[in-house]
PDB file of C-alpha atoms in Angstrom:
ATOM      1  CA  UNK A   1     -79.412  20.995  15.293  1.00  0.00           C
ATOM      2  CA  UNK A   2     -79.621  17.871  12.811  1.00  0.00           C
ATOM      3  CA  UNK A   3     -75.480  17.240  13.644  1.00  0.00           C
ATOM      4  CA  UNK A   4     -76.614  18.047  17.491  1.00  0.00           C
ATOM      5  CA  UNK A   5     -79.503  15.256  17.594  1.00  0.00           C
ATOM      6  CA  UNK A   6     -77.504  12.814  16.052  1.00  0.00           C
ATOM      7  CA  UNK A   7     -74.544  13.236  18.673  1.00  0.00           C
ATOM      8  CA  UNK A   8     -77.574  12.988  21.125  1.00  0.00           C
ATOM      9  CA  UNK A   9     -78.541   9.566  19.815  1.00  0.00           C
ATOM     10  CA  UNK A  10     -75.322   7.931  19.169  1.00  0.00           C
ATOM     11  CA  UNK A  11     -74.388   9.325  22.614  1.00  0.00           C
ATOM     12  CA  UNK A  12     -77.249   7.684  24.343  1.00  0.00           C
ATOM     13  CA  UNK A  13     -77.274   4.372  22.035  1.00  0.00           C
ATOM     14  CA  UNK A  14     -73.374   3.588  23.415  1.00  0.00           C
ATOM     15  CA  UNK A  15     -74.563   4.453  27.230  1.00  0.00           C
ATOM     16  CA  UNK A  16     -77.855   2.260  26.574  1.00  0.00           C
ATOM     17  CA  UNK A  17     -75.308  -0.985  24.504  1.00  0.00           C
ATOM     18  CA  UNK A  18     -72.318  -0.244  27.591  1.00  0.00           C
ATOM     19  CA  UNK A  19     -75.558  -0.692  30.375  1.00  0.00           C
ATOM     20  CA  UNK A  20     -77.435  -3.857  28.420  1.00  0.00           C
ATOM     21  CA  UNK A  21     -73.768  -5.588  27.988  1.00  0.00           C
ATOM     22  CA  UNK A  22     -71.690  -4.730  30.907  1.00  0.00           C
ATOM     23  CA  UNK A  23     -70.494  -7.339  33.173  1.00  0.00           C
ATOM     24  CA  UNK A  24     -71.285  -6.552  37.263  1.00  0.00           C
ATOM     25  CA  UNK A  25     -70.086  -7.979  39.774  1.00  0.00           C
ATOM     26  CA  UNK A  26     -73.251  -7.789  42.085  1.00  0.00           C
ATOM     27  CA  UNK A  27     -76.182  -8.942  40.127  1.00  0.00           C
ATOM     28  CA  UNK A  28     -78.565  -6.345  41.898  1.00  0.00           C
ATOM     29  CA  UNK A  29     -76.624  -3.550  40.727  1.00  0.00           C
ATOM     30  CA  UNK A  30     -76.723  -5.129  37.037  1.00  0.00           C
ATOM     31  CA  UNK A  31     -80.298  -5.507  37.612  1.00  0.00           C
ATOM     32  CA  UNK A  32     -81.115  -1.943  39.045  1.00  0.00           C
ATOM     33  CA  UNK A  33     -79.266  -0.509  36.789  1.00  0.00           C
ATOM     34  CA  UNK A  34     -80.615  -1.888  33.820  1.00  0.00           C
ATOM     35  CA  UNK A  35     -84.153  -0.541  35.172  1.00  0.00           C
ATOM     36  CA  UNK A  36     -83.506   2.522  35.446  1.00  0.00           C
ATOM     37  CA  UNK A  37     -81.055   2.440  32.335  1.00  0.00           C
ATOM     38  CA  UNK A  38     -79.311   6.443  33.893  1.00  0.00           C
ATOM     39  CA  UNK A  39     -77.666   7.774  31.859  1.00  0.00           C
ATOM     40  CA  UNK A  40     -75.081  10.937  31.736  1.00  0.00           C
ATOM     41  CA  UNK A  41     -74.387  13.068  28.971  1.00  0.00           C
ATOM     42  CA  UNK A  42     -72.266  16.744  30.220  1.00  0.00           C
ATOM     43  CA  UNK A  43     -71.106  19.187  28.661  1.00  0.00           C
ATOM     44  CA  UNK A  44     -67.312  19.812  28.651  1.00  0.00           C
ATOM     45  CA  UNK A  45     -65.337  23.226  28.240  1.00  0.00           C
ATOM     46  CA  UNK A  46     -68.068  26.040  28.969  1.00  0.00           C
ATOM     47  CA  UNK A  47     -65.912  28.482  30.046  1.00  0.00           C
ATOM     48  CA  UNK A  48     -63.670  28.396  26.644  1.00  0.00           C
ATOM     49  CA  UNK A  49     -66.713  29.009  24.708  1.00  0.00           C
ATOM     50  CA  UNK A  50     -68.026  31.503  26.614  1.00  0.00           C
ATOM     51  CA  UNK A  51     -64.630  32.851  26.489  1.00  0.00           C
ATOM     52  CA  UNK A  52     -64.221  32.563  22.416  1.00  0.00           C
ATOM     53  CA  UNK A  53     -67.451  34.881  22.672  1.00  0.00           C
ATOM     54  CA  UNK A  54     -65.995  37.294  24.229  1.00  0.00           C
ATOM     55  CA  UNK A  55     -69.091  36.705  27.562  1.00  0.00           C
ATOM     56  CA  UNK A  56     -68.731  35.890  31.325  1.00  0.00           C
ATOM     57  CA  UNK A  57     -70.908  34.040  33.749  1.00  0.00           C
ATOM     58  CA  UNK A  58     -72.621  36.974  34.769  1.00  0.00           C
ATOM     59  CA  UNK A  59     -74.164  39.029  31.947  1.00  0.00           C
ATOM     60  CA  UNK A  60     -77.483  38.418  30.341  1.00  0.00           C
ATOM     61  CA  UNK A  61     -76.270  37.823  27.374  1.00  0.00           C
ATOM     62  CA  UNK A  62     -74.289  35.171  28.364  1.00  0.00           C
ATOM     63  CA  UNK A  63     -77.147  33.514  30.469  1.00  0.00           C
ATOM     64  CA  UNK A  64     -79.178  33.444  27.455  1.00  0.00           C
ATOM     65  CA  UNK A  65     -76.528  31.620  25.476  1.00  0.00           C
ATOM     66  CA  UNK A  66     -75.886  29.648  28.106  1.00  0.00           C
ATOM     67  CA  UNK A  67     -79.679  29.011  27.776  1.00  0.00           C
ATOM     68  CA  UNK A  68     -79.452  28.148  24.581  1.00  0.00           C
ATOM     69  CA  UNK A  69     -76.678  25.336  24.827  1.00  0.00           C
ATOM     70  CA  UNK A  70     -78.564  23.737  27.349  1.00  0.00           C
ATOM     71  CA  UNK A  71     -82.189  23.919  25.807  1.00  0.00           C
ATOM     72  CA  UNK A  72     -80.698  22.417  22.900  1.00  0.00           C
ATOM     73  CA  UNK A  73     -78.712  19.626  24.910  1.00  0.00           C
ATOM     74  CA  UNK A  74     -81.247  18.475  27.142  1.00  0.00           C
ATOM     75  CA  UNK A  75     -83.963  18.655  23.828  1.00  0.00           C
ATOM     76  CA  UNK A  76     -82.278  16.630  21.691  1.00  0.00           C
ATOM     77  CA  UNK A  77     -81.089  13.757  24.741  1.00  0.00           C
ATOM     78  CA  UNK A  78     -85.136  13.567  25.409  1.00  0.00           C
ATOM     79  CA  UNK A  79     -85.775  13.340  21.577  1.00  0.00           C
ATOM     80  CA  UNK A  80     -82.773  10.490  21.115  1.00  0.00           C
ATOM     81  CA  UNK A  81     -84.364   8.750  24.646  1.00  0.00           C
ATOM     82  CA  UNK A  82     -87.677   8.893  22.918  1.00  0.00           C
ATOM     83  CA  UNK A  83     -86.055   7.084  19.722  1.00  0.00           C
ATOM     84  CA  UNK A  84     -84.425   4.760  21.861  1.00  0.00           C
ATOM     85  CA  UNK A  85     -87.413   3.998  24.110  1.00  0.00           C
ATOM     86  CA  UNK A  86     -89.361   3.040  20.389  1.00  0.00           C
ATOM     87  CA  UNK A  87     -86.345   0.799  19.704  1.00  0.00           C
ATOM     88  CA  UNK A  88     -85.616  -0.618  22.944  1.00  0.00           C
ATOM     89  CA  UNK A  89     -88.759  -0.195  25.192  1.00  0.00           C
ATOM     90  CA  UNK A  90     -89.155   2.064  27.881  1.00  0.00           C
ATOM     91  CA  UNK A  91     -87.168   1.720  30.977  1.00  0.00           C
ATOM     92  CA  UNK A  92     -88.668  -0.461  33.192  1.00  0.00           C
ATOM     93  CA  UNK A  93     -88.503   1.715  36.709  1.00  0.00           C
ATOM     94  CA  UNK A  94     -90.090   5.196  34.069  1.00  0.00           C
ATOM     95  CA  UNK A  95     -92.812   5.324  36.271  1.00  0.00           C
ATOM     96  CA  UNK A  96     -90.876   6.110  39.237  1.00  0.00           C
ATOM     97  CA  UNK A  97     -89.812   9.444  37.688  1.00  0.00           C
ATOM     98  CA  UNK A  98     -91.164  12.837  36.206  1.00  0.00           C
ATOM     99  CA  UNK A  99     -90.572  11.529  32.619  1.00  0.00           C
ATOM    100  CA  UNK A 100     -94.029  10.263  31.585  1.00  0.00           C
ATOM    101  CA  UNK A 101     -95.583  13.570  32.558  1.00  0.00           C
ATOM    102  CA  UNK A 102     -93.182  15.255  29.714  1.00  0.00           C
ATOM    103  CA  UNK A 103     -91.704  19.022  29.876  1.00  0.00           C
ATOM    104  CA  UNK A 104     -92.391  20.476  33.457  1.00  0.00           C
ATOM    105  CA  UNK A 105     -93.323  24.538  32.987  1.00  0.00           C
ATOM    106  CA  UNK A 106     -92.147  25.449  36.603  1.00  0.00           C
ATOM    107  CA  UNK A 107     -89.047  25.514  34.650  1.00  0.00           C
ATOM    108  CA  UNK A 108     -89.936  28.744  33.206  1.00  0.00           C
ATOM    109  CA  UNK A 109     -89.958  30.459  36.749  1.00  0.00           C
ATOM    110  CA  UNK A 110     -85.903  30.196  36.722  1.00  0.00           C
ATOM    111  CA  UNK A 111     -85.642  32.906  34.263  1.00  0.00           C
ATOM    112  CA  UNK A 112     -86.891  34.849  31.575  1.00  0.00           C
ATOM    113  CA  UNK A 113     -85.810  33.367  28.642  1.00  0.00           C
ATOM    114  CA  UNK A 114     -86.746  32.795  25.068  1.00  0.00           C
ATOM    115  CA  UNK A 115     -87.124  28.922  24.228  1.00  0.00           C
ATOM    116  CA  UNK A 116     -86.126  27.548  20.528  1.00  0.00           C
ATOM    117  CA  UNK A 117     -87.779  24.355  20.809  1.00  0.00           C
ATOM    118  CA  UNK A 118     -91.283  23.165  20.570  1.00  0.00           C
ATOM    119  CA  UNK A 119     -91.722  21.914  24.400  1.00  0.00           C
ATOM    120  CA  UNK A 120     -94.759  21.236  24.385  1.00  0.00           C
ATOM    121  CA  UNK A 121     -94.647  18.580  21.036  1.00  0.00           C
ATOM    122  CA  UNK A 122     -92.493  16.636  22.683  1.00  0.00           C
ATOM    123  CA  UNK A 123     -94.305  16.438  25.854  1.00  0.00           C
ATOM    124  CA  UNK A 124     -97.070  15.472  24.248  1.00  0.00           C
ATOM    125  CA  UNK A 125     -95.262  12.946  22.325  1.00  0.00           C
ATOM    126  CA  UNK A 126     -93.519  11.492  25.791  1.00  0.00           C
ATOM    127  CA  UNK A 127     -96.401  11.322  27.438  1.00  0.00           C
ATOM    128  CA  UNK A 128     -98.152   9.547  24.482  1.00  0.00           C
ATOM    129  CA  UNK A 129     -95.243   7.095  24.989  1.00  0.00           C
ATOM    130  CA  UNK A 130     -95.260   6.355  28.100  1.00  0.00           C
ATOM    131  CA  UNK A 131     -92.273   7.992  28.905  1.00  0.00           C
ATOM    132  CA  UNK A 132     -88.689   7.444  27.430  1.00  0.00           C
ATOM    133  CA  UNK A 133     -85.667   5.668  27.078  1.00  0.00           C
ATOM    134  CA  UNK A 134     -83.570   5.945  30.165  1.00  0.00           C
ATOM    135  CA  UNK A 135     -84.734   7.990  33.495  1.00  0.00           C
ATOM    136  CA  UNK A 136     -81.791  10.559  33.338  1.00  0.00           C
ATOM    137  CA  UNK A 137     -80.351  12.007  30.742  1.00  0.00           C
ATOM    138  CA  UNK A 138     -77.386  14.827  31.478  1.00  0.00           C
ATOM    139  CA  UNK A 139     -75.279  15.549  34.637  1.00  0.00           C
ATOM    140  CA  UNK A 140     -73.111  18.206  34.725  1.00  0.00           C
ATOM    141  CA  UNK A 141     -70.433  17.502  37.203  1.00  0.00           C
ATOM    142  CA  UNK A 142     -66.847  18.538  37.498  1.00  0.00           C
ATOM    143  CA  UNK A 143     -66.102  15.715  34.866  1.00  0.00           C
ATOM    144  CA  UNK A 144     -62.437  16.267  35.613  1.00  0.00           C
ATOM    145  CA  UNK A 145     -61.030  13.345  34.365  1.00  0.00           C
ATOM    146  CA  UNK A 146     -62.606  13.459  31.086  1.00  0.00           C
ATOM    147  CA  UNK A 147     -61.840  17.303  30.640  1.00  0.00           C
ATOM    148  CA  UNK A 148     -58.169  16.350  30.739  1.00  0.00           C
ATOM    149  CA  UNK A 149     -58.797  14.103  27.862  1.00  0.00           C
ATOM    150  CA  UNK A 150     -60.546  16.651  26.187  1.00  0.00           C
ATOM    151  CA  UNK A 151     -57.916  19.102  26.880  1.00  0.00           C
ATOM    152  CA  UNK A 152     -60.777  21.614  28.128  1.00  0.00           C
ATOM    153  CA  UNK A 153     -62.173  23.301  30.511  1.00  0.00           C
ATOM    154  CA  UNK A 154     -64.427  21.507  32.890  1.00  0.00           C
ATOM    155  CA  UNK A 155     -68.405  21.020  32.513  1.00  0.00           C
ATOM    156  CA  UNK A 156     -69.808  24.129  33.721  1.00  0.00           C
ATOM    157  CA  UNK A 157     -67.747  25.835  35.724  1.00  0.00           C
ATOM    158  CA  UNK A 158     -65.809  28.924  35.355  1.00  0.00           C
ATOM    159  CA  UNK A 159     -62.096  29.165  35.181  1.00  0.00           C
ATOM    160  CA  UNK A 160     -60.661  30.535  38.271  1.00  0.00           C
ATOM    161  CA  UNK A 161     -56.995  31.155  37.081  1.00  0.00           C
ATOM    162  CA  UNK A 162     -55.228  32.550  33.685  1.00  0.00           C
ATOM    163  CA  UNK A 163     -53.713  29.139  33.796  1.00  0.00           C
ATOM    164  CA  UNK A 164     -55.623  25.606  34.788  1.00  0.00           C
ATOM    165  CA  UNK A 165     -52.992  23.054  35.581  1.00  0.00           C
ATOM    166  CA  UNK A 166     -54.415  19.735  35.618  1.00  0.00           C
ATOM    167  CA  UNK A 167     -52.744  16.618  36.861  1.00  0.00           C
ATOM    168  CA  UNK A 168     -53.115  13.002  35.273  1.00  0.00           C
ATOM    169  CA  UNK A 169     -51.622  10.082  36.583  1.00  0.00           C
ATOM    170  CA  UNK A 170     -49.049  10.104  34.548  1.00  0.00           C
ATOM    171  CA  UNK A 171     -48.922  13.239  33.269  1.00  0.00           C
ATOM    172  CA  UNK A 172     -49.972  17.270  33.585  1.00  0.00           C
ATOM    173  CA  UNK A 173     -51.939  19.058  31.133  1.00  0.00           C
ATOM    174  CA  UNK A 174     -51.915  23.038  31.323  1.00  0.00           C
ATOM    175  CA  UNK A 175     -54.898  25.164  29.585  1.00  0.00           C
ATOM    176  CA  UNK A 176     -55.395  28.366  28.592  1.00  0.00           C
ATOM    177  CA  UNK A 177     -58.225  30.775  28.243  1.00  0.00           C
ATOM    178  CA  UNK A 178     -58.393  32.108  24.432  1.00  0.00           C
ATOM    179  CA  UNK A 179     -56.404  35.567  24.243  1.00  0.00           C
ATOM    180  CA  UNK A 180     -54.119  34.832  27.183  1.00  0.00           C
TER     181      UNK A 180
END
């Protein structure tokens, strides 16, 4: 968790410096973007490490791990926003999002899972603040391109072939599934 938070930070703290010292081209983007200060942290190669544990998509095992990786991703990016927000200031457009009010429960309709981390701390600590650091924290899309940097799987979804053949501009890249 400790190695997990500090990714977090350094994550967010290299979105927040790339947003505060980027160069656009259309001052109101620069402007709104620097309000809202979005940023997008994913998660790459899913299906390999559901796959190295021997799980699928589909069991409840593998839901609650899957549970687990998240919890733990999306805690730590609202503990490093936090930090940042202390550092940096809030973002200026917080208000216009769900952030100040902290952890939302109708979360815990989804599912029935068990939760590792103390929820309602750090909503009580967000909301103390104000809010935090940047008003979005993960997205989990394809992330295609940077999977085939990663030589991994992509984000969240499951492999649908033995082999995944992905194409670069210059190059392919071929993956396997542990085992096959």
């Amino acid at each position: 968790d400790e190695e997990y938070a500090d990714i977090c930070y350094w994550s967010l703290k290299i979105i927040d410096y790339v947003i505060h010292n980027s160069d656009y081209e259309m001052t109101q983007i620069g402007a709104t973007t620097k309000k809202w200060r979005t940023a997008g942290v994913s998660v790459l190669n899913l299906a390999n490490y559901l796959a190295v544990n021997n799980l699928n998509y589909s069991t409840t095992e593998s839901k609650q791990r899957i549970h687990e990786l998240f919890e733990r991703h999306e805690y730590f990016l609202l503990e490093a926003s936090l930090r940042i927000s202390k550092e940096r200031g809030l973002a200026e457009w917080i208000h216009k999002t769900k952030y100040p009010e902290g952890y939302n429960k109708n979360v815990d309709k989804i599912a029935d899972f068990t939760y590792k981390y103390d929820w309602m701390d750090l909503k009580r600590r967000i909301k103390e603040n104000g809010g935090i650091g940047h008003s979005a924290l993960s997205c989990e899309v394809p992330s295609e391109s940077s999977s085939i940097l990663a030589n991994c799987t992509n984000s969240v979804y499951p492999v649908r072939s033995r082999v995944v053949v992905k194409t670069g501009a210059t190059s392919k890249y071929f993956t396997m599934p542990p085992g096959v």
